[in-house]
Coordinates of C-alpha atoms in Angstrom, one line a residue:
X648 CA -207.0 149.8 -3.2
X649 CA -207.9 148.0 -6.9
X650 CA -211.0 146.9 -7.9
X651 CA -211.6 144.0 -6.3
X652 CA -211.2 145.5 -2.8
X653 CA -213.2 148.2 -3.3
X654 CA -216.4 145.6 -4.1
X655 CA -215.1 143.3 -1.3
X656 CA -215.4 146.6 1.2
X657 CA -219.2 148.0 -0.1
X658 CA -220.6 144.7 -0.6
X659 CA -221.4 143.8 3.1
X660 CA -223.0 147.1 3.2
X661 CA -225.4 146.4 0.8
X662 CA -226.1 143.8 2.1
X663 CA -227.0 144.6 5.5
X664 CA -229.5 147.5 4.3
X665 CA -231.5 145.2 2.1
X666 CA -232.1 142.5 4.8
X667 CA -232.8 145.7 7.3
X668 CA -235.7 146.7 4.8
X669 CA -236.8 143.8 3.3
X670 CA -237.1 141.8 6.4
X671 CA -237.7 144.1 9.3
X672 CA -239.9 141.8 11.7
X673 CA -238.3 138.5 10.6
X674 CA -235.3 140.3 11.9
X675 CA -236.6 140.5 15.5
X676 CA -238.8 137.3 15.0
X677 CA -235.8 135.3 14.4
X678 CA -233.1 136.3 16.6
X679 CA -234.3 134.1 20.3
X680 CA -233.7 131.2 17.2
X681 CA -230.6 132.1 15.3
X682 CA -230.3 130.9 12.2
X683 CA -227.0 130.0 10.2
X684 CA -226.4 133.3 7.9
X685 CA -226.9 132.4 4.4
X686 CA -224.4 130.7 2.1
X687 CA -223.4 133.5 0.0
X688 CA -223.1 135.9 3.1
X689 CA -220.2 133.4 4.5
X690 CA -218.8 133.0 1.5
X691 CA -218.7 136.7 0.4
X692 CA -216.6 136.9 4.0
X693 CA -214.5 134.8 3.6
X694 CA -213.6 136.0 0.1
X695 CA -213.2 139.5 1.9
X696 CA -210.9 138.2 4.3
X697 CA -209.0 136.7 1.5
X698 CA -208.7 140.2 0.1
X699 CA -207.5 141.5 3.1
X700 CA -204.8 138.9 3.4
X701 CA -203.6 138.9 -0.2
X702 CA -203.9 142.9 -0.2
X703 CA -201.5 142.8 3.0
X704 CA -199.6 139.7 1.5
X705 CA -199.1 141.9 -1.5
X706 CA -198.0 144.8 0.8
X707 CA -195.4 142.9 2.4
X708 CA -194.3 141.5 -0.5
X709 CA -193.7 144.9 -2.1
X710 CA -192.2 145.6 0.9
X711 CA -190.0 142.4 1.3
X712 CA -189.2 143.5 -2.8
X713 CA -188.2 146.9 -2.2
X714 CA -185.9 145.5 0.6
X715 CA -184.8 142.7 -1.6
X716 CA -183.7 145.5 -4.3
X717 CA -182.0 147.8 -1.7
X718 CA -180.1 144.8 -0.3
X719 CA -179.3 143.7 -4.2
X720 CA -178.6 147.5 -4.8
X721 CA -175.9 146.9 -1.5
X722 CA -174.6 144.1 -2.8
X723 CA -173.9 145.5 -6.1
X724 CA -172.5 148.2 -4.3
X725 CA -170.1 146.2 -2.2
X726 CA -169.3 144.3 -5.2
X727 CA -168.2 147.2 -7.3
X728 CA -165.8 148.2 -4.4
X729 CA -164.3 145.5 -3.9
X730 CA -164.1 145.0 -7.8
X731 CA -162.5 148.4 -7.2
X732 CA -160.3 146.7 -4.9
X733 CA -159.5 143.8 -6.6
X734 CA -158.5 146.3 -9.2
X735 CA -156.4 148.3 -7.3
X736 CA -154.9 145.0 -6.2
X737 CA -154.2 143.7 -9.3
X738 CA -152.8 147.4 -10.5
X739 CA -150.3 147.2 -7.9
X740 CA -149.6 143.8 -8.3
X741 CA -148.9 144.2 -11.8
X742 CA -146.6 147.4 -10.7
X743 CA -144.6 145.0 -8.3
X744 CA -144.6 142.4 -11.0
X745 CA -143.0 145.2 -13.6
X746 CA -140.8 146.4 -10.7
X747 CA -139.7 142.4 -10.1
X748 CA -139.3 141.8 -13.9
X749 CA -137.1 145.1 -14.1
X750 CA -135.3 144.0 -11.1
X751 CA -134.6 140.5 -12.6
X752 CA -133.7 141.8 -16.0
X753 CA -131.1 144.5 -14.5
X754 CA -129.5 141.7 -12.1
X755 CA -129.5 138.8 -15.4
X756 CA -127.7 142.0 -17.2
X757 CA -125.2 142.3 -14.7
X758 CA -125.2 138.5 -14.0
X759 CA -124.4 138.1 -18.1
X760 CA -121.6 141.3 -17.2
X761 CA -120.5 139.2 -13.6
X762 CA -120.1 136.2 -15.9
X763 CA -118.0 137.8 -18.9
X764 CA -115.8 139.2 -16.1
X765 CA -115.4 135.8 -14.5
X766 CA -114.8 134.3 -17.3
X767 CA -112.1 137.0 -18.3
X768 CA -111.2 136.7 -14.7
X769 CA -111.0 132.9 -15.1
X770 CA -108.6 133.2 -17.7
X771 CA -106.3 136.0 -16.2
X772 CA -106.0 132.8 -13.3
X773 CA -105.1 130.5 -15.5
X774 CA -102.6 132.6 -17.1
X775 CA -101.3 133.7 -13.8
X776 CA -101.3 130.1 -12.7
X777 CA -99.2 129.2 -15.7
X778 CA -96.6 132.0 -15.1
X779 CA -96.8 131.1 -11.0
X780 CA -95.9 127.4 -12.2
X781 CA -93.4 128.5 -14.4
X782 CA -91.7 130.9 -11.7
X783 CA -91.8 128.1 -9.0
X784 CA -89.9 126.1 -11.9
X785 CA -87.1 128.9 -12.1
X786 CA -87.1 129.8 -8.4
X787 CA -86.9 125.5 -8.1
X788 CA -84.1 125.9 -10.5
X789 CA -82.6 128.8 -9.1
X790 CA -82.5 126.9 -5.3
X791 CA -81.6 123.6 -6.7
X792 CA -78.4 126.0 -8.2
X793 CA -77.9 127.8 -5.4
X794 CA -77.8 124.5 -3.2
X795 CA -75.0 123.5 -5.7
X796 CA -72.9 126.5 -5.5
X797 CA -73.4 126.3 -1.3
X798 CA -72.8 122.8 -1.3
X799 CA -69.9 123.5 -3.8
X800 CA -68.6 126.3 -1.8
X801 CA -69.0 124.6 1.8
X802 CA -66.6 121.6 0.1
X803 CA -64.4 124.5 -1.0
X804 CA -64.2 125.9 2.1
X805 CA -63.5 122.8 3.9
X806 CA -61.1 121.3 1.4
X807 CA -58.9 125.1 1.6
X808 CA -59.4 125.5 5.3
X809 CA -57.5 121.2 5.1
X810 CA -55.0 122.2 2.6
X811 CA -53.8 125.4 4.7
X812 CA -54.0 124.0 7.7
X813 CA -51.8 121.2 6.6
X814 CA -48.6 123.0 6.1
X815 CA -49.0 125.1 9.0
X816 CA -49.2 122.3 11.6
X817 CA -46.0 121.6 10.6
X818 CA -44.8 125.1 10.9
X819 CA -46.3 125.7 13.9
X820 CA -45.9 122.4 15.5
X821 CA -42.0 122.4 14.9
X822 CA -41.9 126.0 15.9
X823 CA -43.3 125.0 19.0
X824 CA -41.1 122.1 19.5
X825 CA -37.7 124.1 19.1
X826 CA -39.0 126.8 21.3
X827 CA -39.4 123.8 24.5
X828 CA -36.5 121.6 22.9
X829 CA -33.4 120.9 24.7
X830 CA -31.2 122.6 24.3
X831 CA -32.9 125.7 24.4
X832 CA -32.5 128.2 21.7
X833 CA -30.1 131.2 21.2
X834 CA -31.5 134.7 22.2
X835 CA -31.5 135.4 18.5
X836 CA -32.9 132.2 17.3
X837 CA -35.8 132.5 20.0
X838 CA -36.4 136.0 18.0
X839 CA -36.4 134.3 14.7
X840 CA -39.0 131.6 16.2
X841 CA -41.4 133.8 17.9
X842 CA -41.8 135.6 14.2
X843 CA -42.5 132.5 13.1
X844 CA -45.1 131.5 15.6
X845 CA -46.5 135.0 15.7
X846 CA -46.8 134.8 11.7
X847 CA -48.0 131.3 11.8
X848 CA -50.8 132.0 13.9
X849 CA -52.0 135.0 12.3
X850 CA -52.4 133.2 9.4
X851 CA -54.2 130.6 11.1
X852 CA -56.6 133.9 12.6
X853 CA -57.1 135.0 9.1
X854 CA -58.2 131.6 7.8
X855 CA -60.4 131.2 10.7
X856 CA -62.0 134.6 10.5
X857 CA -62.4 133.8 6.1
X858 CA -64.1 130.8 7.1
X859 CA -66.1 132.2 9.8
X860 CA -67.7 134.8 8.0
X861 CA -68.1 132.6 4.7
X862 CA -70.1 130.2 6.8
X863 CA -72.1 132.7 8.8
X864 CA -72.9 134.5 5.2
X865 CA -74.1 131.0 3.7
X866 CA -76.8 130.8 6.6
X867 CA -74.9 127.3 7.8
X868 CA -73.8 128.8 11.6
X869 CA -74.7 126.5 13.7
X870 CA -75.2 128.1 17.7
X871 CA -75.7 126.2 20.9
X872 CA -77.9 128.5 22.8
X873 CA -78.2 128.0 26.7
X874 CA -77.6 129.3 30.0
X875 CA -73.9 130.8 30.2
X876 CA -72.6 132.3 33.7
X877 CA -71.3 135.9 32.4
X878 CA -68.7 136.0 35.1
X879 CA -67.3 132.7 34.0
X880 CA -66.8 133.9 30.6
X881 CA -65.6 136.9 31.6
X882 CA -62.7 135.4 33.7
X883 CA -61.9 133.1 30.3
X884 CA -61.7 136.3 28.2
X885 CA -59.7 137.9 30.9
X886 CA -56.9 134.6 30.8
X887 CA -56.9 135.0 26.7
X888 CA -56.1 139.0 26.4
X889 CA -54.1 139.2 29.5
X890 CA -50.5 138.3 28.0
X891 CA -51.4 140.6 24.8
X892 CA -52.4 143.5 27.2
X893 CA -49.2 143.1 29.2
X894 CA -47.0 143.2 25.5
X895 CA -48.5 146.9 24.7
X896 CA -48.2 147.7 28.2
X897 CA -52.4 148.3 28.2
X898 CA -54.1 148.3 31.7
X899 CA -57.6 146.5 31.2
X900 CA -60.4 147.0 34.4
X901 CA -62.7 144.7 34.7
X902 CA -65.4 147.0 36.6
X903 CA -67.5 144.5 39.6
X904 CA -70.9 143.2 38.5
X905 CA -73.4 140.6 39.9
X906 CA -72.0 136.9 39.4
X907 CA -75.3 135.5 39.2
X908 CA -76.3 136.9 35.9
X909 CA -76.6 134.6 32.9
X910 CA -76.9 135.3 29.3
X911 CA -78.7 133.4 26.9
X912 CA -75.6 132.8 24.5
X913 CA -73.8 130.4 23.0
X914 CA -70.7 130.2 24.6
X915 CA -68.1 129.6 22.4
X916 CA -69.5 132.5 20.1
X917 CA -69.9 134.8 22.9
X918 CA -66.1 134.8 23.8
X919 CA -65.0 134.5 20.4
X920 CA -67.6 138.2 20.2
X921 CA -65.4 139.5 23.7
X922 CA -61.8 138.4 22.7
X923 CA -62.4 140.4 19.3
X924 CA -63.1 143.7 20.6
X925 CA -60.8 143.2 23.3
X926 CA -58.2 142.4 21.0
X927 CA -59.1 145.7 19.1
X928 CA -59.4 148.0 22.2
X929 CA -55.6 146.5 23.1
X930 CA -54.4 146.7 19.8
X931 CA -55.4 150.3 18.5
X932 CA -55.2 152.3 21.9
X933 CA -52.5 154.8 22.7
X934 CA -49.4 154.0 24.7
X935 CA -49.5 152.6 28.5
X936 CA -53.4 153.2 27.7
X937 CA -56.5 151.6 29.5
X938 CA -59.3 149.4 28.8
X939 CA -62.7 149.4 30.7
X940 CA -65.2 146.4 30.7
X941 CA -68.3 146.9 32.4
X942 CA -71.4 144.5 32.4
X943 CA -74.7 146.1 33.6
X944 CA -78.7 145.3 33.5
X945 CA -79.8 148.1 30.4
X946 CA -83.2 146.2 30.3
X947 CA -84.6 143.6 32.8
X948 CA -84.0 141.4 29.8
X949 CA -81.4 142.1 28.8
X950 CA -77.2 142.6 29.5
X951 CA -74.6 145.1 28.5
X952 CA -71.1 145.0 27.9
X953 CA -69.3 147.9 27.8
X954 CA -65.7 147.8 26.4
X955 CA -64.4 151.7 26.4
X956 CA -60.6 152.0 25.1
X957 CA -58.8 155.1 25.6
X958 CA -57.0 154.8 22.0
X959 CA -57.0 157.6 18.8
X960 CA -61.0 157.2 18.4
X961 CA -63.0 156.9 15.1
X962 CA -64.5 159.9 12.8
X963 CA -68.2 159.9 11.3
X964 CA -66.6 158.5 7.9
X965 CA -64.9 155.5 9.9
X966 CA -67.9 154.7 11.9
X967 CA -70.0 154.9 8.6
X968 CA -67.4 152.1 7.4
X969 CA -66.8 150.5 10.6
X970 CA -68.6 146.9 9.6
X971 CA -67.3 146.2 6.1
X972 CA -65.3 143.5 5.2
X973 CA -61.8 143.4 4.7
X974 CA -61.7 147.7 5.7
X975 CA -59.1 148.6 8.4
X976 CA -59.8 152.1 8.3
X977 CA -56.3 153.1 7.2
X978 CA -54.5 151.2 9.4
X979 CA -53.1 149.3 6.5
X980 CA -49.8 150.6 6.7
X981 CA -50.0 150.5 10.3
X982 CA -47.5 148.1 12.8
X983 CA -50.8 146.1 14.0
X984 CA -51.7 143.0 12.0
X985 CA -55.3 142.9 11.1
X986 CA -57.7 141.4 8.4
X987 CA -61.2 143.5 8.5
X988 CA -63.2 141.1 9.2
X989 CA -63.4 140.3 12.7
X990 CA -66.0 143.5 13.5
X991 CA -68.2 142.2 10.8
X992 CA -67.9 138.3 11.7
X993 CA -68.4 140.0 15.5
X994 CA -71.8 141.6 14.2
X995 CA -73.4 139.1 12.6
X996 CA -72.6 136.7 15.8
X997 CA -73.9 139.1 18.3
X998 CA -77.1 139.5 15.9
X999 CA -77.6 135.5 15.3
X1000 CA -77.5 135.3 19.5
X1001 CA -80.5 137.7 19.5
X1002 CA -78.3 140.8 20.7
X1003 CA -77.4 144.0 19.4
X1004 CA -73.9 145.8 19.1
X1005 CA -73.0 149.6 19.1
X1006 CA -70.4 152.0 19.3
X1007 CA -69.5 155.6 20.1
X1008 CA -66.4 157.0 19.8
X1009 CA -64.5 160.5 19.7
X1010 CA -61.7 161.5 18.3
X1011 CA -58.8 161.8 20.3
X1012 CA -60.6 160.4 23.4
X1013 CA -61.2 156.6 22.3
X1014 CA -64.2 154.3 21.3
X1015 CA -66.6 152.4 23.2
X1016 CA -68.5 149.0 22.1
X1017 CA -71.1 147.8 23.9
X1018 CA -73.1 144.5 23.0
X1019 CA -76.3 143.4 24.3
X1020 CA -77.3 140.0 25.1
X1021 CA -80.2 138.5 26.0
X1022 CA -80.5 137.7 29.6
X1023 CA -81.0 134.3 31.1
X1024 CA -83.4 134.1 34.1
X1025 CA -83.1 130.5 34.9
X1026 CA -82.0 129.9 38.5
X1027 CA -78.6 128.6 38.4
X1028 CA -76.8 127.0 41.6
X1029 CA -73.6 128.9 43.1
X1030 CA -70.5 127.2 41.2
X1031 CA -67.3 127.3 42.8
X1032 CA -65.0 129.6 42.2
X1033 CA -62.6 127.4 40.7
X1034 CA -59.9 128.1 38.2
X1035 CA -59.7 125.3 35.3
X1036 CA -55.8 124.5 35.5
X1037 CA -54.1 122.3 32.2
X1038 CA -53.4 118.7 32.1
X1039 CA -51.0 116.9 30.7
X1040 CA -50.3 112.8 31.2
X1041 CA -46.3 113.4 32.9
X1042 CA -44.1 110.5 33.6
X1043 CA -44.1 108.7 36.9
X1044 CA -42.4 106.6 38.5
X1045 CA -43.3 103.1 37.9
X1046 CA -45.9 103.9 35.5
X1047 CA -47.5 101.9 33.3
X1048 CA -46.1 101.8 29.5
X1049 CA -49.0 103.0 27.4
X1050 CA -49.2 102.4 23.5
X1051 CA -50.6 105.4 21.3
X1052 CA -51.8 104.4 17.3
X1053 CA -51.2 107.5 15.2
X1054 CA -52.9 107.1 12.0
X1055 CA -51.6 110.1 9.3
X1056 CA -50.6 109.8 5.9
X1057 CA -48.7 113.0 5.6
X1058 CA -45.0 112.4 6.8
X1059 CA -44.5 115.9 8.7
X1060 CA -47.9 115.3 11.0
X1061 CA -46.3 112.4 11.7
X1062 CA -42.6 113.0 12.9
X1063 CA -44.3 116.2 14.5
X1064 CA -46.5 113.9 17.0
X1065 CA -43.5 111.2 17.2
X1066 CA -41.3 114.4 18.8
X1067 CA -44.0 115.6 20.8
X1068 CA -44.1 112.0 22.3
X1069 CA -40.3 111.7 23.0
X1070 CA -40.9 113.9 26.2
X1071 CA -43.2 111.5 27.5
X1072 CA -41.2 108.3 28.3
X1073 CA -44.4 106.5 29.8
X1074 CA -46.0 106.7 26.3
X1075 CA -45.0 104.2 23.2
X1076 CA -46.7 105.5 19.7
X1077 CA -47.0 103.2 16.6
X1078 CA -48.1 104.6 13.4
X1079 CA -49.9 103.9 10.3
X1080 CA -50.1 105.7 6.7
X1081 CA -54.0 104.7 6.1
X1082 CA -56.8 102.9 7.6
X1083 CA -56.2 99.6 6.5
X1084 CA -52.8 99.5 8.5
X1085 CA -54.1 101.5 11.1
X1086 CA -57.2 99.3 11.4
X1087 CA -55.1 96.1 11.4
X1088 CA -52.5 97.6 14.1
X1089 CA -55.4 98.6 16.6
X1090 CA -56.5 94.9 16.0
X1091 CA -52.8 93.5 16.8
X1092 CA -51.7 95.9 19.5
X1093 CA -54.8 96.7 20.9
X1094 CA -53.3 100.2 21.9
X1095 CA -54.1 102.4 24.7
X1096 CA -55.2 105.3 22.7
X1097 CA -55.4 105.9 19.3
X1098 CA -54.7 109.4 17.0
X1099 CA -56.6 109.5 14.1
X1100 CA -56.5 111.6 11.0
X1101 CA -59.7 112.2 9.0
X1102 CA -58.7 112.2 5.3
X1103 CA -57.0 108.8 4.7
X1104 CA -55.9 107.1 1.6
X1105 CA -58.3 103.7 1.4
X1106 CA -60.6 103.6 4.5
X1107 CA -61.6 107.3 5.9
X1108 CA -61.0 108.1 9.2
X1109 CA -64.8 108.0 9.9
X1110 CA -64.6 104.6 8.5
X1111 CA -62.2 103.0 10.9
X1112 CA -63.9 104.8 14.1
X1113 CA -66.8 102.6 12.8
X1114 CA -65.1 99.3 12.4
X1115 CA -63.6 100.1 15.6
X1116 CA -66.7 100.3 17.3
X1117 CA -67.9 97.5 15.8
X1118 CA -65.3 94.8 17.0
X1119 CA -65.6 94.3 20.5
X1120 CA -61.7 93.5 20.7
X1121 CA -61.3 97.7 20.2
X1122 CA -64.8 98.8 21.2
X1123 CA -63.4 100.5 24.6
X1124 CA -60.1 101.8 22.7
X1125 CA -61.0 106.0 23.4
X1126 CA -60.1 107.4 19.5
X1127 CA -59.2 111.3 19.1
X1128 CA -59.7 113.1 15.9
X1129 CA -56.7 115.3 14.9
X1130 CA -57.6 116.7 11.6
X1131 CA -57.2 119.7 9.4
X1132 CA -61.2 119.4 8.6
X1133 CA -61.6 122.4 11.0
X1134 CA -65.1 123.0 10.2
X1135 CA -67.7 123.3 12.3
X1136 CA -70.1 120.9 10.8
X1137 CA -66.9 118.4 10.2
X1138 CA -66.4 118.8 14.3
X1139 CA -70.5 118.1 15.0
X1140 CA -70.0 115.2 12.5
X1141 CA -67.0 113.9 14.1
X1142 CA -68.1 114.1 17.6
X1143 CA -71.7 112.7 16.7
X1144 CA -69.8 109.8 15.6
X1145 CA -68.0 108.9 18.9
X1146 CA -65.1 110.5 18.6
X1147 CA -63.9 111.3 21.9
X1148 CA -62.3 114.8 21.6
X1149 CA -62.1 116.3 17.8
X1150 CA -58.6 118.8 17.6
X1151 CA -57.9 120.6 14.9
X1152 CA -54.6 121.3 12.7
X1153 CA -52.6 123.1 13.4
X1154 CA -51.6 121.4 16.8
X1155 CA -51.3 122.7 20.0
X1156 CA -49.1 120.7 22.1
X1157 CA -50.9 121.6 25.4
X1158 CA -54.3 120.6 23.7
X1159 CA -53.0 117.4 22.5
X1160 CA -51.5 116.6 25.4
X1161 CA -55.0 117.3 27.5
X1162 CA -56.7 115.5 25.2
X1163 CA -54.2 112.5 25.6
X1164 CA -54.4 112.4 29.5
X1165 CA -58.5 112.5 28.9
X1166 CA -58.3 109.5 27.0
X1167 CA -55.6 107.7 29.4
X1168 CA -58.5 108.5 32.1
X1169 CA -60.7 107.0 30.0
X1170 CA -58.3 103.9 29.4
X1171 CA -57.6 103.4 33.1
X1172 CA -61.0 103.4 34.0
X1173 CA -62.1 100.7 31.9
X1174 CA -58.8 98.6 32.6
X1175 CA -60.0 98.7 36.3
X1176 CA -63.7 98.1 35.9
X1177 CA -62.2 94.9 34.0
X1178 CA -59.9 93.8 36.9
X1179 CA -62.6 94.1 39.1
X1180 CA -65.3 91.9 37.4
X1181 CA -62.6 89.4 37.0

């Protein structure tokens, strides 16, 4: 308590004892009549109470102060932590921020370390690029070259397989000629002319085969894949070998199988593939030996055939040899003719078909070939049983005269197919040494049929098909090729142009004379359709 309270507190005191003393029957006189208390008395209260307030005012206010500072002291408090905090933060902050800056400065290094090595990278490309063009410049040379020497060698081909076949139509034709011609020939000259034929068409064989494997080599082999009844082929294969079996006294069995199967084959290529190794499994077995062809199921998709000879057999040295060109395996000196090639020309044939060829073989029990072919599941209907039998256009009585244009320059092809035509009085041939005169005789005569040769002097032979087909005088005239262009792309070519059958030097008289009475047919049937729209 200060000063000031302390006199506030004794004063009324005072007070009250002096007005006790001083007035003590006033006092009692006064109180039925009370009188305001004096001035000084009220005011010295009231200051009192004004000491009381302030003194409490001052307690609450040292109060509310103390409280102020704690609070403040709290606040600071709070403050410094999270100043701590903030701290802390900003420590670890900075930490990341170091962490980030390292971070970036190791990935710029090995960005500046990617970018050297693309660039090096870069320039490896374009160096690579360079030698790729310069490679595809070579390798464009080298095809354009090796176009050249195919397209050279294809025109080789074709041009030797013309120029050999040339002569030998005119061997083989006239051979053919004095073995039917009238009178017949001696025992002895008969002899003489079956060595010729028998020479004559070897050669032919061995050309064939040359060209067969030069063309299957160049990657030009051209296959017609479809649908081929096995047991028709099979009956054709059986027709081919059957007089050469019967000439070294060789039984063949042909073992039952089902007639419905079908291979997926060409079929010119797949008896071309049977005739060869039947022609072997006659030719190199042992006297009065046998042959046996079976055809079974060795995979639902696929067929075997089995062609087993009983003949000397093969060792491991000759099977290791068996399928190189132009190797007979020491039968060189033998009595059988052979060239070498038709196992390899068979093995390439069998593998372009999608098929597979093998063989086993023991010495001094015989050899066994067996080729697998695809197998054709497309339901077929049943074919009859029919045996294809030749034609030929005979003389008949009161038959029509029929005209024939034979167009060939080279004098022999030309007397050949003028004797072949004698036999046949029902059929008058003109002839022509080149296009021009053939073109303008078919236009004057307006033959029946016309024979046409391929390599011409003046106009090709190709040439005149197409100015024949364009005049509708000659449109209806059927044309045959007969050429020495034995090819197979110069047949494709020739048939694609309309020729109506394409045969090939040397001649076959049979064939021609099919081919003839398919183009009288032909002849006939146009000559009636015109009678009867008339």
């Amino acid at each position: 308590m200060n000063r000031d309270d302390k006199h506030v507190s004794g004063r009324p005191h005072d007070n009250d004892g002096a007005s006790a003393i001083d007035n003590p029957g006033q006092a009692g006189m006064d109180r039925p009549h009370q009188e305001s208390p004096p001035a000084d008395l009220h005011t010295d209260i009231t200051l009192r109470e004004s000491a009381v307030i302030n003194g409490v005012a001052a307690v609450l206010s040292r109060e509310n102060l103390a409280s102020a500072r704690e609070d403040a002291a709290h606040l600071r408090e709070k403050k410094a932590a999270s100043r701590e905090l903030e701290i802390v933060a900003a420590e670890t902050k900075q930490a990341a921020s170091d962490d980030h800056m390292l971070m970036l400065q190791q990935v710029n290094a090995s960005l500046v370390i990617t970018t050297i090595d693309a660039q090096k990278l870069a320039g490896q490309l374009q160096a690579t690029q360079a030698e790729l063009k310069n490679a595809n410049i070579v390798a464009e040379e080298a095809r354009a070259v090796a176009e050249k020497a195919n397209l050279a060698k294809s025109n080789f081909l074709s041009s030797m397989s013309h120029e050999l076949r040339t002569p030998l139509n005119a061997i083989l034709g006239f051979a053919q000629l004095l073995e039917v011609g009238s009178p017949p020939p001696t025992d002895s000259q008969n002899i003489k002319l079956q060595q010729i034929i028998k020479s004559g068409w070897y050669l032919l064989e061995l050309i064939n085969e040359i060209l067969d494997l030069a063309v299957i080599e160049s990657g030009k082999v051209s296959l017609s894949l479809e649908p081929v009844p096995l047991v028709e082929v099979m009956r054709e294969c059986e027709a081919m070998i059957e007089s050469q079996a019967l000439q070294h006294n060789i039984r063949i069995n042909y073992h039952p199988f089902d007639h419905s199967w079908l291979v997926n084959a060409d079929r010119t290529r797949v008896k071309q593939v049977l005739v060869n190794l039947l022609s072997n499994a006659v030719k190199y077995n042992r006297k009065q030996g046998t042959v046996d062809v079976t055809c079974t199921a060795s995979t639902p998709e696929r067929i075997r055939i089995s062609i087993k000879d009983s003949g000397a057999g093969l060792s491991e040295d000759q099977l290791a040899q068996l399928f190189q060109p132009f190797n007979r395996l020491g039968q060189e000196t033998g009595t059988e003719e052979g060239t070498g090639i038709g196992l390899v020309v068979t093995r390439k044939l069998v593998e372009l078909m999608g098929g597979a060829i093998g063989v086993k073989s023991t010495v001094g029990v015989g050899s066994e070939f067996c080729i697998e072919l695809i197998r054709d599941m497309t339901p077929q209907l049943a074919a009859e049983n029919t045996i294809p039998t030749e034609y030929a256009p005979h003389a008949q009585e009161n038959a029509a005269l029929r005209t024939l244009l034979y167009v060939e320059d080279n004098p022999a092809n030309l007397m050949l197919v003028e004797q072949i035509i004698e036999d046949h009085s029902h059929i008058r041939m003109l002839s022509a040494r080149d296009g021009d005169i053939g073109l303008a005789l078919a236009r004057a005569h307006l033959p029946d049929m016309i024979l046409l040769d391929i390599n011409l002097p003046g106009l090709s032979g190709l040439e005149v098909l197409k100015l024949l087909r364009a005049d509708p005088a000659t449109l209806h005239i059927p044309v045959i090729a007969l050429s020495a262009n034995a090819m197979l792309r110069d047949i494709e070519t020739g048939l694609a142009a309309g020729f109506l059958r394409y045969l090939t030097k040397p001649i076959k008289i049979n064939e021609l004379m099919d081919a003839l009475g398919e183009a009288l047919k032909v002849t006939e049937a146009v000559l009636l359709k015109t009678n009867e729209s008339e």
